Amino acid sequence: MRPSLGPGGSPRSRVVALLLMSNATLALCAASPAFAQDCTLKKVASITLEATHGAIPVISAKLNDSARRFVIDTGSPLSAIDPQVAEELGLTSVPITGVELYTNGKEIDRYARAKSIRLDHAEVTDLTLLLVPPQVLPSGVDGLIGADILSIFDLDFDFGKKTLNLMSPKHCKGNVVYWTDAYTTVPFELSWSRHLFVPVMLDGKRMNALIDTGSARTSIRESSASRAFGLNQDSSGVERIQGMPTDSSLRFRYRFDSLSFEGVTVLHPLIYVHADVNERTFSRKHRDEEQVDPTTRVDLEHADVVVGMNILESLHVYVSYDEQVLYITEAGAH
């Protein structure tokens, strides 16, 4: 899930959105080791990923001491829960004012506060959680953990072993790859909303990509596919997507030759071409304003490509937010 901001670009909107972001703080449970005082790599928590093959990663955690299931979503700047869960836990619903947030073309207009979430031995307190519209979260999932919480840690995604290790960010620079000697480093741009943007090469074309564990598919914007590769729904090799609802943002899919992260290459990735429903929703709602005031145009931090789990599951990825570097190997590297 990638909530998008509007009316984008204005300083006031960004300030309001940042105020909505969690004031989450980390409290380690008594059984866990304290953050390192030296620069040795330290594991804070180790969490089983319940679904990684062809699907987004889901974990079990305790929200206000209630056992719940959450998507791990690097593509969402904010954490969120189902409104029914908030009601069950007695959380107060608060309206969002001064900013517009969208996901899957639907507006998010309320949030709630929670006392804590426990992730194995790590407990994060003082949470702000968006209340997402119906049918946004996968079936059987109560919420998602976004970058407002995830960026407190380094993230060690060992997809081969279906494990997420939460690591202390206090370590020597570059001293993170413990599982192999050969690896690739990929600097990323950390946006104001904590999105991870990395350069990738897609069939020899340089693209700006968003790393999104909350997306099962890898996708490319319709405009980027057309501009860089001349792709449209009538192009040779394009696969039509059967059974999609008429309001779906997915247009078609195409199997490219390769996608590379500075040396680590995934061959023959199947990538979906999509329209941006969040931008279209905002544009429809503010069509009259856009005609007279360009400052109301939506700021979606456009990425050409969203790298989802159908590619990420074949990798071992270490995310260092402080260094703004991804450390990447194949999933089975040792």
Tab-separated table of C-alpha atoms in Angstrom, residues 2 4 101-108 133 136 247 249 276-282 284:
chain	number	residue	atom	x	y	z
A	2	ARG	CA	1.417	3.377	-0.970
A	4	SER	CA	-0.205	9.291	-1.772
A	101	LEU	CA	-4.165	10.792	1.526
A	102	TYR	CA	-5.122	8.144	-1.020
A	103	THR	CA	-4.499	4.446	-1.499
A	104	ASN	CA	-5.812	2.330	-4.378
A	105	GLY	CA	-7.737	5.396	-5.503
A	106	LYS	CA	-9.590	5.634	-2.181
A	107	GLU	CA	-9.238	8.464	0.289
A	108	ILE	CA	-7.963	7.824	3.842
A	133	PRO	CA	-10.798	1.917	3.586
A	136	VAL	CA	-7.420	-2.367	0.936
A	247	ASP	CA	-11.821	-0.079	-12.277
A	249	SER	CA	-5.321	0.284	-12.456
A	276	ASP	CA	-1.862	5.836	-11.381
A	277	VAL	CA	-5.334	5.704	-9.832
A	278	ASN	CA	-4.333	7.909	-6.883
A	279	GLU	CA	-3.304	10.725	-9.200
A	280	ARG	CA	-6.444	10.317	-11.270
A	281	THR	CA	-8.674	10.362	-8.191
A	282	PHE	CA	-7.065	13.557	-6.927
A	284	ARG	CA	-10.917	14.427	-10.752
